[in-house]
Amino acid sequence: MTGNATLKSLRDKPFELLRELERLARVVLTGQGHDAGSEREWVGVAFRLSAENFLVAREETREVLGFPSVVTRVPGSKAWIRGIANVRGQLLPVVDLRAFLGAGPSAVTRTSRVLIANHREIPAGLVVDEVMGFRRFFESEFSADLPPTLLRCERYLAGAFKRGAEVWPVFSVKTLLESQQFMQAAAS
């Protein structure tokens, strides 16, 4: 049975049709014949800092916002603390991730976004240069090897996903938020 005949036979089964279309799209995009049902998938949010792309696990982010219109500076805090913003009635520390990593302050542009961390105890919004949406990878594309980065942020990485020539470092928000350096937000 050809691919077209298979799709026609699924015309009255929308869920199965979507699954088969996804499988065919993966074959075309990755050049690999992975069966969507046989291998577990990892989903992350892709973002850019300077010229580098990263991923953060979907479960480590609560939401993505535009840069808040009002951010109140916190006296006595380090320069990488942009300030505090009121997000739906909750005070949220806004952190310039590039500045924290030592790459200088981020220029807030129309593509700038704030990744809201999904952490039970430490609220934080991380300013990034751009969010590029969800990226999906098969778990077999994961490597625990830490790729070198221009921002020298390897201590906050949790491996990388590799697909063809592309390498997507996985940024661990949990590791960042729980680090001693991050917890020392007061200026010395």
Short mmCIF file of N, CA and C in Angstrom, two decimals:
data_model
loop_
_atom_site.label_atom_id
_atom_site.label_comp_id
_atom_site.label_asym_id
_atom_site.label_seq_id
_atom_site.Cartn_x
_atom_site.Cartn_y
_atom_site.Cartn_z
N MET A 1 0.86 -1.18 0.00
CA MET A 1 0.00 0.00 0.00
C MET A 1 0.90 1.24 0.00
N THR A 2 0.62 2.19 -0.85
CA THR A 2 1.42 3.41 -0.92
C THR A 2 1.04 4.35 0.20
N GLY A 3 1.88 5.39 0.41
CA GLY A 3 1.62 6.40 1.44
C GLY A 3 0.28 7.09 1.24
N ASN A 4 -0.06 7.41 -0.02
CA ASN A 4 -1.33 8.07 -0.32
C ASN A 4 -2.51 7.17 0.01
N ALA A 5 -2.38 5.89 -0.34
CA ALA A 5 -3.46 4.94 -0.05
C ALA A 5 -3.65 4.79 1.45
N THR A 6 -2.57 4.79 2.21
CA THR A 6 -2.66 4.70 3.67
C THR A 6 -3.40 5.90 4.23
N LEU A 7 -3.06 7.09 3.76
CA LEU A 7 -3.72 8.30 4.24
C LEU A 7 -5.21 8.29 3.90
N LYS A 8 -5.55 7.82 2.69
CA LYS A 8 -6.96 7.76 2.29
C LYS A 8 -7.74 6.80 3.18
N SER A 9 -7.10 5.71 3.57
CA SER A 9 -7.80 4.73 4.42
C SER A 9 -8.06 5.28 5.81
N LEU A 10 -7.33 6.32 6.21
CA LEU A 10 -7.50 6.92 7.54
C LEU A 10 -8.40 8.15 7.52
N ARG A 11 -9.05 8.41 6.40
CA ARG A 11 -9.89 9.59 6.23
C ARG A 11 -10.95 9.72 7.32
N ASP A 12 -11.52 8.64 7.76
CA ASP A 12 -12.57 8.68 8.78
C ASP A 12 -12.04 8.46 10.19
N LYS A 13 -10.75 8.44 10.34
CA LYS A 13 -10.12 8.26 11.65
C LYS A 13 -9.15 9.42 11.88
N PRO A 14 -9.65 10.59 12.30
CA PRO A 14 -8.81 11.79 12.37
C PRO A 14 -7.58 11.65 13.27
N PHE A 15 -7.71 10.99 14.40
CA PHE A 15 -6.55 10.86 15.30
C PHE A 15 -5.44 10.04 14.64
N GLU A 16 -5.82 8.91 14.06
CA GLU A 16 -4.83 8.05 13.40
C GLU A 16 -4.22 8.76 12.18
N LEU A 17 -5.05 9.54 11.48
CA LEU A 17 -4.56 10.31 10.34
C LEU A 17 -3.51 11.32 10.77
N LEU A 18 -3.78 12.04 11.86
CA LEU A 18 -2.80 13.01 12.37
C LEU A 18 -1.51 12.31 12.79
N ARG A 19 -1.62 11.17 13.44
CA ARG A 19 -0.43 10.42 13.87
C ARG A 19 0.41 10.00 12.66
N GLU A 20 -0.25 9.52 11.61
CA GLU A 20 0.48 9.10 10.42
C GLU A 20 1.11 10.30 9.71
N LEU A 21 0.40 11.44 9.65
CA LEU A 21 0.98 12.65 9.06
C LEU A 21 2.21 13.10 9.85
N GLU A 22 2.14 13.04 11.18
CA GLU A 22 3.29 13.42 11.99
C GLU A 22 4.47 12.49 11.72
N ARG A 23 4.20 11.18 11.63
CA ARG A 23 5.27 10.21 11.37
C ARG A 23 5.93 10.50 10.02
N LEU A 24 5.11 10.76 9.01
CA LEU A 24 5.65 11.06 7.68
C LEU A 24 6.46 12.36 7.69
N ALA A 25 5.99 13.37 8.41
CA ALA A 25 6.72 14.64 8.50
C ALA A 25 8.07 14.42 9.17
N ARG A 26 8.11 13.60 10.21
CA ARG A 26 9.39 13.32 10.88
C ARG A 26 10.37 12.62 9.96
N VAL A 27 9.87 11.70 9.16
CA VAL A 27 10.74 11.00 8.21
C VAL A 27 11.36 12.01 7.26
N VAL A 28 10.56 12.94 6.77
CA VAL A 28 11.05 13.94 5.82
C VAL A 28 12.02 14.91 6.50
N LEU A 29 11.65 15.42 7.69
CA LEU A 29 12.47 16.42 8.37
C LEU A 29 13.78 15.88 8.90
N THR A 30 13.76 14.71 9.49
CA THR A 30 14.97 14.19 10.13
C THR A 30 15.73 13.22 9.25
N GLY A 31 15.08 12.74 8.20
CA GLY A 31 15.74 11.75 7.37
C GLY A 31 15.80 10.40 8.06
N GLN A 32 15.09 10.31 9.20
CA GLN A 32 15.10 9.07 9.96
C GLN A 32 13.69 8.53 9.98
N GLY A 33 13.56 7.24 10.02
CA GLY A 33 12.25 6.62 10.03
C GLY A 33 11.74 6.33 11.43
N HIS A 34 11.92 7.25 12.37
CA HIS A 34 11.42 7.01 13.73
C HIS A 34 9.91 6.87 13.71
N ASP A 35 9.44 5.90 14.43
CA ASP A 35 8.00 5.75 14.62
C ASP A 35 7.62 6.60 15.81
N ALA A 36 6.68 7.53 15.62
CA ALA A 36 6.30 8.47 16.67
C ALA A 36 5.84 7.76 17.93
N GLY A 37 5.31 6.55 17.82
CA GLY A 37 4.81 5.86 19.00
C GLY A 37 5.84 5.02 19.71
N SER A 38 6.98 4.72 19.08
CA SER A 38 7.93 3.78 19.68
C SER A 38 9.01 4.45 20.51
N GLU A 39 9.26 5.72 20.33
CA GLU A 39 10.33 6.39 21.07
C GLU A 39 9.79 7.61 21.80
N ARG A 40 10.26 7.78 23.03
CA ARG A 40 9.79 8.92 23.83
C ARG A 40 10.33 10.22 23.28
N GLU A 41 9.53 11.25 23.46
CA GLU A 41 9.85 12.56 22.94
C GLU A 41 10.14 13.52 24.09
N TRP A 42 11.09 14.42 23.88
CA TRP A 42 11.43 15.46 24.85
C TRP A 42 11.00 16.79 24.22
N VAL A 43 10.35 17.65 25.01
CA VAL A 43 9.88 18.93 24.49
C VAL A 43 10.50 20.05 25.31
N GLY A 44 11.05 21.02 24.63
CA GLY A 44 11.65 22.17 25.30
C GLY A 44 11.28 23.47 24.61
N VAL A 45 11.57 24.55 25.30
CA VAL A 45 11.35 25.89 24.77
C VAL A 45 12.70 26.38 24.24
N ALA A 46 12.75 26.77 22.98
CA ALA A 46 13.98 27.26 22.37
C ALA A 46 14.08 28.77 22.60
N PHE A 47 15.28 29.21 23.00
CA PHE A 47 15.49 30.64 23.18
C PHE A 47 16.89 31.02 22.74
N ARG A 48 17.07 32.33 22.53
CA ARG A 48 18.35 32.85 22.07
C ARG A 48 18.90 33.84 23.09
N LEU A 49 20.20 33.70 23.36
CA LEU A 49 20.97 34.67 24.14
C LEU A 49 22.14 35.08 23.25
N SER A 50 22.24 36.35 22.95
CA SER A 50 23.26 36.82 22.00
C SER A 50 23.11 36.04 20.71
N ALA A 51 24.19 35.38 20.27
CA ALA A 51 24.13 34.64 19.01
C ALA A 51 23.93 33.15 19.21
N GLU A 52 23.66 32.72 20.45
CA GLU A 52 23.56 31.29 20.74
C GLU A 52 22.12 30.87 21.03
N ASN A 53 21.80 29.67 20.57
CA ASN A 53 20.49 29.09 20.82
C ASN A 53 20.59 28.06 21.94
N PHE A 54 19.55 28.02 22.77
CA PHE A 54 19.47 27.08 23.88
C PHE A 54 18.07 26.51 23.95
N LEU A 55 17.94 25.46 24.76
CA LEU A 55 16.65 24.89 25.10
C LEU A 55 16.50 24.90 26.60
N VAL A 56 15.27 25.01 27.06
CA VAL A 56 14.95 24.79 28.46
C VAL A 56 13.78 23.82 28.48
N ALA A 57 13.83 22.85 29.38
CA ALA A 57 12.76 21.85 29.45
C ALA A 57 11.41 22.53 29.66
N ARG A 58 10.42 22.06 28.96
CA ARG A 58 9.08 22.64 29.05
C ARG A 58 8.60 22.67 30.50
N GLU A 59 8.90 21.64 31.27
CA GLU A 59 8.43 21.60 32.66
C GLU A 59 9.18 22.57 33.58
N GLU A 60 10.29 23.15 33.12
CA GLU A 60 11.02 24.14 33.93
C GLU A 60 10.55 25.56 33.66
N THR A 61 9.63 25.72 32.73
CA THR A 61 9.09 27.06 32.43
C THR A 61 7.59 27.06 32.67
N ARG A 62 7.13 28.11 33.31
CA ARG A 62 5.69 28.23 33.56
C ARG A 62 5.01 28.96 32.42
N GLU A 63 5.67 30.02 31.92
CA GLU A 63 5.11 30.78 30.80
C GLU A 63 6.18 31.69 30.22
N VAL A 64 5.84 32.30 29.09
CA VAL A 64 6.71 33.25 28.42
C VAL A 64 5.93 34.55 28.27
N LEU A 65 6.57 35.66 28.69
CA LEU A 65 5.92 36.97 28.61
C LEU A 65 6.77 37.93 27.79
N GLY A 66 6.13 38.98 27.29
CA GLY A 66 6.88 40.11 26.76
C GLY A 66 7.53 40.82 27.94
N PHE A 67 8.48 41.70 27.66
CA PHE A 67 9.13 42.42 28.76
C PHE A 67 8.09 43.32 29.43
N PRO A 68 7.97 43.25 30.76
CA PRO A 68 6.95 44.05 31.46
C PRO A 68 7.14 45.54 31.22
N SER A 69 6.03 46.26 31.15
CA SER A 69 6.10 47.70 30.91
C SER A 69 6.66 48.45 32.11
N VAL A 70 6.47 47.91 33.32
CA VAL A 70 7.01 48.54 34.52
C VAL A 70 7.84 47.52 35.29
N VAL A 71 9.12 47.83 35.44
CA VAL A 71 10.03 47.02 36.25
C VAL A 71 10.69 47.99 37.23
N THR A 72 10.47 47.76 38.51
CA THR A 72 10.98 48.65 39.55
C THR A 72 12.33 48.16 40.03
N ARG A 73 13.33 49.01 39.90
CA ARG A 73 14.70 48.68 40.31
C ARG A 73 14.73 48.40 41.81
N VAL A 74 15.56 47.45 42.22
CA VAL A 74 15.72 47.08 43.63
C VAL A 74 17.03 47.66 44.12
N PRO A 75 16.99 48.66 45.01
CA PRO A 75 18.23 49.25 45.53
C PRO A 75 19.07 48.19 46.24
N GLY A 76 20.37 48.26 46.04
CA GLY A 76 21.28 47.34 46.71
C GLY A 76 21.40 45.98 46.07
N SER A 77 20.81 45.80 44.88
CA SER A 77 20.91 44.50 44.20
C SER A 77 21.99 44.57 43.13
N LYS A 78 22.45 43.40 42.72
CA LYS A 78 23.46 43.32 41.66
C LYS A 78 22.86 43.82 40.35
N ALA A 79 23.73 44.22 39.43
CA ALA A 79 23.29 44.82 38.16
C ALA A 79 22.45 43.87 37.32
N TRP A 80 22.62 42.56 37.48
CA TRP A 80 21.85 41.61 36.67
C TRP A 80 20.41 41.45 37.15
N ILE A 81 20.08 42.01 38.30
CA ILE A 81 18.69 42.04 38.74
C ILE A 81 18.06 43.28 38.09
N ARG A 82 17.22 43.08 37.09
CA ARG A 82 16.58 44.21 36.41
C ARG A 82 15.61 44.92 37.34
N GLY A 83 14.99 44.15 38.24
CA GLY A 83 14.04 44.72 39.18
C GLY A 83 12.92 43.76 39.49
N ILE A 84 11.83 44.33 40.00
CA ILE A 84 10.65 43.56 40.37
C ILE A 84 9.49 44.02 39.48
N ALA A 85 8.73 43.07 38.98
CA ALA A 85 7.56 43.39 38.15
C ALA A 85 6.32 42.77 38.80
N ASN A 86 5.20 43.42 38.62
CA ASN A 86 3.93 42.89 39.08
C ASN A 86 3.32 42.12 37.92
N VAL A 87 3.26 40.80 38.07
CA VAL A 87 2.71 39.94 37.02
C VAL A 87 1.45 39.30 37.58
N ARG A 88 0.31 39.81 37.14
CA ARG A 88 -1.00 39.34 37.59
C ARG A 88 -1.11 39.29 39.11
N GLY A 89 -0.66 40.38 39.75
CA GLY A 89 -0.79 40.50 41.20
C GLY A 89 0.30 39.83 42.00
N GLN A 90 1.27 39.22 41.36
CA GLN A 90 2.39 38.57 42.05
C GLN A 90 3.68 39.32 41.72
N LEU A 91 4.50 39.57 42.74
CA LEU A 91 5.79 40.22 42.50
C LEU A 91 6.77 39.19 41.96
N LEU A 92 7.44 39.56 40.89
CA LEU A 92 8.35 38.64 40.21
C LEU A 92 9.70 39.32 40.01
N PRO A 93 10.78 38.76 40.56
CA PRO A 93 12.12 39.28 40.26
C PRO A 93 12.43 39.06 38.77
N VAL A 94 12.91 40.09 38.10
CA VAL A 94 13.26 40.00 36.68
C VAL A 94 14.78 40.03 36.58
N VAL A 95 15.35 38.95 36.03
CA VAL A 95 16.79 38.75 35.97
C VAL A 95 17.27 38.82 34.54
N ASP A 96 18.29 39.62 34.28
CA ASP A 96 18.92 39.70 32.95
C ASP A 96 19.89 38.52 32.85
N LEU A 97 19.49 37.47 32.15
CA LEU A 97 20.28 36.25 32.08
C LEU A 97 21.65 36.49 31.45
N ARG A 98 21.70 37.28 30.38
CA ARG A 98 23.00 37.57 29.75
C ARG A 98 23.94 38.27 30.72
N ALA A 99 23.44 39.27 31.45
CA ALA A 99 24.27 39.99 32.42
C ALA A 99 24.71 39.06 33.53
N PHE A 100 23.83 38.19 34.00
CA PHE A 100 24.19 37.23 35.05
C PHE A 100 25.35 36.35 34.60
N LEU A 101 25.31 35.94 33.34
CA LEU A 101 26.36 35.06 32.81
C LEU A 101 27.64 35.80 32.45
N GLY A 102 27.66 37.12 32.65
CA GLY A 102 28.86 37.90 32.41
C GLY A 102 29.02 38.39 30.99
N ALA A 103 27.95 38.37 30.21
CA ALA A 103 28.04 38.79 28.80
C ALA A 103 27.52 40.20 28.57
N GLY A 104 27.35 40.97 29.63
CA GLY A 104 26.86 42.34 29.49
C GLY A 104 25.35 42.38 29.50
N PRO A 105 24.80 43.56 29.74
CA PRO A 105 23.34 43.68 29.83
C PRO A 105 22.64 43.46 28.49
N SER A 106 21.44 42.91 28.57
CA SER A 106 20.62 42.72 27.38
C SER A 106 19.98 44.04 27.00
N ALA A 107 19.94 44.31 25.72
CA ALA A 107 19.17 45.45 25.23
C ALA A 107 17.75 44.95 25.02
N VAL A 108 16.79 45.56 25.68
CA VAL A 108 15.41 45.12 25.53
C VAL A 108 14.89 45.61 24.18
N THR A 109 14.48 44.65 23.34
CA THR A 109 13.95 44.95 22.01
C THR A 109 12.56 44.34 21.89
N ARG A 110 11.96 44.47 20.73
CA ARG A 110 10.62 43.92 20.55
C ARG A 110 10.62 42.39 20.58
N THR A 111 11.78 41.75 20.38
CA THR A 111 11.84 40.28 20.44
C THR A 111 12.20 39.77 21.84
N SER A 112 12.60 40.65 22.74
CA SER A 112 12.96 40.23 24.10
C SER A 112 11.77 39.58 24.78
N ARG A 113 12.06 38.55 25.56
CA ARG A 113 11.01 37.85 26.30
C ARG A 113 11.50 37.55 27.70
N VAL A 114 10.54 37.24 28.57
CA VAL A 114 10.85 36.83 29.94
C VAL A 114 10.33 35.42 30.11
N LEU A 115 11.26 34.48 30.37
CA LEU A 115 10.89 33.10 30.67
C LEU A 115 10.59 33.02 32.16
N ILE A 116 9.37 32.68 32.52
CA ILE A 116 8.99 32.56 33.92
C ILE A 116 9.34 31.15 34.37
N ALA A 117 10.22 31.07 35.37
CA ALA A 117 10.68 29.78 35.87
C ALA A 117 9.56 29.06 36.59
N ASN A 118 9.50 27.77 36.42
CA ASN A 118 8.55 26.93 37.13
C ASN A 118 9.32 26.26 38.27
N HIS A 119 9.48 26.99 39.36
CA HIS A 119 10.21 26.50 40.53
C HIS A 119 9.34 26.75 41.75
N ARG A 120 9.21 25.75 42.58
CA ARG A 120 8.30 25.84 43.73
C ARG A 120 8.69 26.93 44.71
N GLU A 121 9.98 27.16 44.94
CA GLU A 121 10.42 28.07 46.00
C GLU A 121 11.04 29.37 45.53
N ILE A 122 11.58 29.39 44.33
CA ILE A 122 12.31 30.57 43.88
C ILE A 122 11.63 31.16 42.66
N PRO A 123 10.90 32.27 42.84
CA PRO A 123 10.27 32.90 41.67
C PRO A 123 11.31 33.69 40.88
N ALA A 124 11.25 33.62 39.57
CA ALA A 124 12.18 34.39 38.75
C ALA A 124 11.67 34.46 37.31
N GLY A 125 11.89 35.60 36.71
CA GLY A 125 11.66 35.79 35.29
C GLY A 125 13.01 36.07 34.65
N LEU A 126 13.38 35.28 33.66
CA LEU A 126 14.69 35.39 33.02
C LEU A 126 14.55 36.10 31.68
N VAL A 127 15.22 37.23 31.54
CA VAL A 127 15.18 37.99 30.29
C VAL A 127 16.10 37.31 29.28
N VAL A 128 15.52 36.98 28.11
CA VAL A 128 16.28 36.40 27.01
C VAL A 128 16.04 37.26 25.76
N ASP A 129 16.92 37.11 24.78
CA ASP A 129 16.83 37.95 23.58
C ASP A 129 15.66 37.58 22.67
N GLU A 130 15.29 36.30 22.68
CA GLU A 130 14.20 35.86 21.82
C GLU A 130 13.76 34.47 22.25
N VAL A 131 12.48 34.19 22.13
CA VAL A 131 11.96 32.83 22.32
C VAL A 131 11.46 32.37 20.96
N MET A 132 11.88 31.17 20.57
CA MET A 132 11.58 30.67 19.23
C MET A 132 10.56 29.55 19.23
N GLY A 133 9.89 29.34 20.35
CA GLY A 133 8.83 28.33 20.41
C GLY A 133 9.32 26.99 20.89
N PHE A 134 8.44 26.01 20.79
CA PHE A 134 8.76 24.65 21.23
C PHE A 134 9.62 23.94 20.22
N ARG A 135 10.50 23.09 20.72
CA ARG A 135 11.29 22.18 19.89
C ARG A 135 11.11 20.78 20.45
N ARG A 136 10.94 19.84 19.57
CA ARG A 136 10.73 18.44 19.97
C ARG A 136 11.90 17.60 19.49
N PHE A 137 12.35 16.72 20.37
CA PHE A 137 13.46 15.83 20.05
C PHE A 137 13.13 14.44 20.55
N PHE A 138 13.70 13.45 19.90
CA PHE A 138 13.62 12.09 20.42
C PHE A 138 14.68 11.97 21.52
N GLU A 139 14.39 11.16 22.52
CA GLU A 139 15.35 11.00 23.61
C GLU A 139 16.68 10.43 23.11
N SER A 140 16.66 9.69 22.00
CA SER A 140 17.90 9.13 21.44
C SER A 140 18.81 10.23 20.87
N GLU A 141 18.28 11.44 20.66
CA GLU A 141 19.08 12.55 20.14
C GLU A 141 19.80 13.30 21.26
N PHE A 142 19.60 12.87 22.51
CA PHE A 142 20.21 13.54 23.66
C PHE A 142 21.62 13.03 23.89
N SER A 143 22.51 13.95 24.27
CA SER A 143 23.88 13.61 24.66
C SER A 143 24.18 14.32 25.97
N ALA A 144 24.74 13.59 26.92
CA ALA A 144 25.10 14.19 28.22
C ALA A 144 26.36 15.05 28.09
N ASP A 145 27.08 14.93 26.96
CA ASP A 145 28.28 15.75 26.75
C ASP A 145 27.87 17.22 26.68
N LEU A 146 28.60 18.05 27.41
CA LEU A 146 28.30 19.48 27.43
C LEU A 146 29.02 20.17 26.28
N PRO A 147 28.27 20.79 25.38
CA PRO A 147 28.91 21.51 24.28
C PRO A 147 29.51 22.81 24.79
N PRO A 148 30.62 23.24 24.21
CA PRO A 148 31.18 24.54 24.61
C PRO A 148 30.24 25.66 24.15
N THR A 149 30.17 26.72 24.93
CA THR A 149 29.32 27.85 24.56
C THR A 149 30.13 29.13 24.59
N LEU A 150 29.73 30.11 23.80
CA LEU A 150 30.40 31.41 23.80
C LEU A 150 30.17 32.12 25.13
N LEU A 151 29.00 31.89 25.75
CA LEU A 151 28.67 32.56 27.00
C LEU A 151 29.32 31.89 28.22
N ARG A 152 30.02 30.78 27.99
CA ARG A 152 30.69 30.07 29.08
C ARG A 152 29.72 29.72 30.21
N CYS A 153 28.60 29.13 29.84
CA CYS A 153 27.58 28.80 30.83
C CYS A 153 27.45 27.29 31.04
N GLU A 154 28.52 26.55 30.76
CA GLU A 154 28.48 25.09 30.85
C GLU A 154 28.00 24.58 32.21
N ARG A 155 28.30 25.32 33.29
CA ARG A 155 27.91 24.84 34.64
C ARG A 155 26.39 24.82 34.80
N TYR A 156 25.66 25.49 33.91
CA TYR A 156 24.19 25.51 33.97
C TYR A 156 23.56 24.65 32.88
N LEU A 157 24.37 23.87 32.18
CA LEU A 157 23.84 23.02 31.11
C LEU A 157 23.60 21.60 31.61
N ALA A 158 22.61 20.96 31.00
CA ALA A 158 22.26 19.58 31.34
C ALA A 158 22.33 18.71 30.08
N GLY A 159 23.41 18.86 29.31
CA GLY A 159 23.55 18.10 28.08
C GLY A 159 23.09 18.89 26.87
N ALA A 160 22.83 18.16 25.79
CA ALA A 160 22.41 18.80 24.54
C ALA A 160 21.68 17.80 23.67
N PHE A 161 20.85 18.33 22.79
CA PHE A 161 20.21 17.50 21.77
C PHE A 161 20.92 17.78 20.46
N LYS A 162 21.19 16.71 19.72
CA LYS A 162 21.89 16.83 18.44
C LYS A 162 21.02 16.23 17.35
N ARG A 163 20.84 17.03 16.31
CA ARG A 163 20.09 16.57 15.15
C ARG A 163 20.84 17.05 13.92
N GLY A 164 21.42 16.12 13.21
CA GLY A 164 22.24 16.49 12.07
C GLY A 164 23.40 17.35 12.54
N ALA A 165 23.58 18.50 11.91
CA ALA A 165 24.68 19.41 12.29
C ALA A 165 24.29 20.34 13.43
N GLU A 166 23.00 20.36 13.80
CA GLU A 166 22.54 21.26 14.86
C GLU A 166 22.79 20.67 16.24
N VAL A 167 23.26 21.53 17.14
CA VAL A 167 23.45 21.16 18.54
C VAL A 167 22.68 22.17 19.38
N TRP A 168 21.78 21.68 20.23
CA TRP A 168 20.94 22.52 21.08
C TRP A 168 21.29 22.26 22.54
N PRO A 169 22.11 23.12 23.17
CA PRO A 169 22.41 22.94 24.59
C PRO A 169 21.14 23.10 25.43
N VAL A 170 21.01 22.26 26.46
CA VAL A 170 19.85 22.32 27.35
C VAL A 170 20.25 23.09 28.60
N PHE A 171 19.62 24.25 28.78
CA PHE A 171 19.90 25.12 29.93
C PHE A 171 19.02 24.67 31.09
N SER A 172 19.64 24.41 32.25
CA SER A 172 18.90 23.96 33.43
C SER A 172 18.53 25.15 34.30
N VAL A 173 17.28 25.56 34.26
CA VAL A 173 16.81 26.67 35.08
C VAL A 173 16.92 26.30 36.55
N LYS A 174 16.63 25.05 36.88
CA LYS A 174 16.71 24.60 38.28
C LYS A 174 18.13 24.76 38.82
N THR A 175 19.12 24.33 38.06
CA THR A 175 20.51 24.47 38.48
C THR A 175 20.88 25.94 38.66
N LEU A 176 20.43 26.78 37.74
CA LEU A 176 20.70 28.22 37.83
C LEU A 176 20.10 28.80 39.10
N LEU A 177 18.79 28.58 39.31
CA LEU A 177 18.10 29.19 40.43
C LEU A 177 18.62 28.72 41.78
N GLU A 178 19.08 27.50 41.85
CA GLU A 178 19.54 26.95 43.11
C GLU A 178 21.04 27.14 43.34
N SER A 179 21.72 27.80 42.39
CA SER A 179 23.16 28.01 42.53
C SER A 179 23.46 29.09 43.57
N GLN A 180 24.59 28.96 44.21
CA GLN A 180 25.02 29.92 45.22
C GLN A 180 25.17 31.31 44.61
N GLN A 181 25.72 31.39 43.39
CA GLN A 181 25.93 32.67 42.71
C GLN A 181 24.59 33.40 42.48
N PHE A 182 23.55 32.65 42.10
CA PHE A 182 22.26 33.26 41.84
C PHE A 182 21.62 33.74 43.14
N MET A 183 21.81 32.99 44.19
CA MET A 183 21.21 33.35 45.47
C MET A 183 21.86 34.58 46.09
N GLN A 184 23.03 34.98 45.63
CA GLN A 184 23.74 36.15 46.14
C GLN A 184 23.41 37.36 45.29
N ALA A 185 22.17 37.84 45.36
CA ALA A 185 21.71 38.92 44.51
C ALA A 185 22.01 40.31 45.08
N ALA A 186 22.42 40.37 46.34
CA ALA A 186 22.73 41.68 46.94
C ALA A 186 24.09 42.15 46.45
N ALA A 187 24.18 43.43 46.09
CA ALA A 187 25.45 44.02 45.66
C ALA A 187 26.40 44.06 46.85
N SER A 188 27.68 43.79 46.58
CA SER A 188 28.63 43.81 47.70
C SER A 188 29.29 45.15 47.87
#
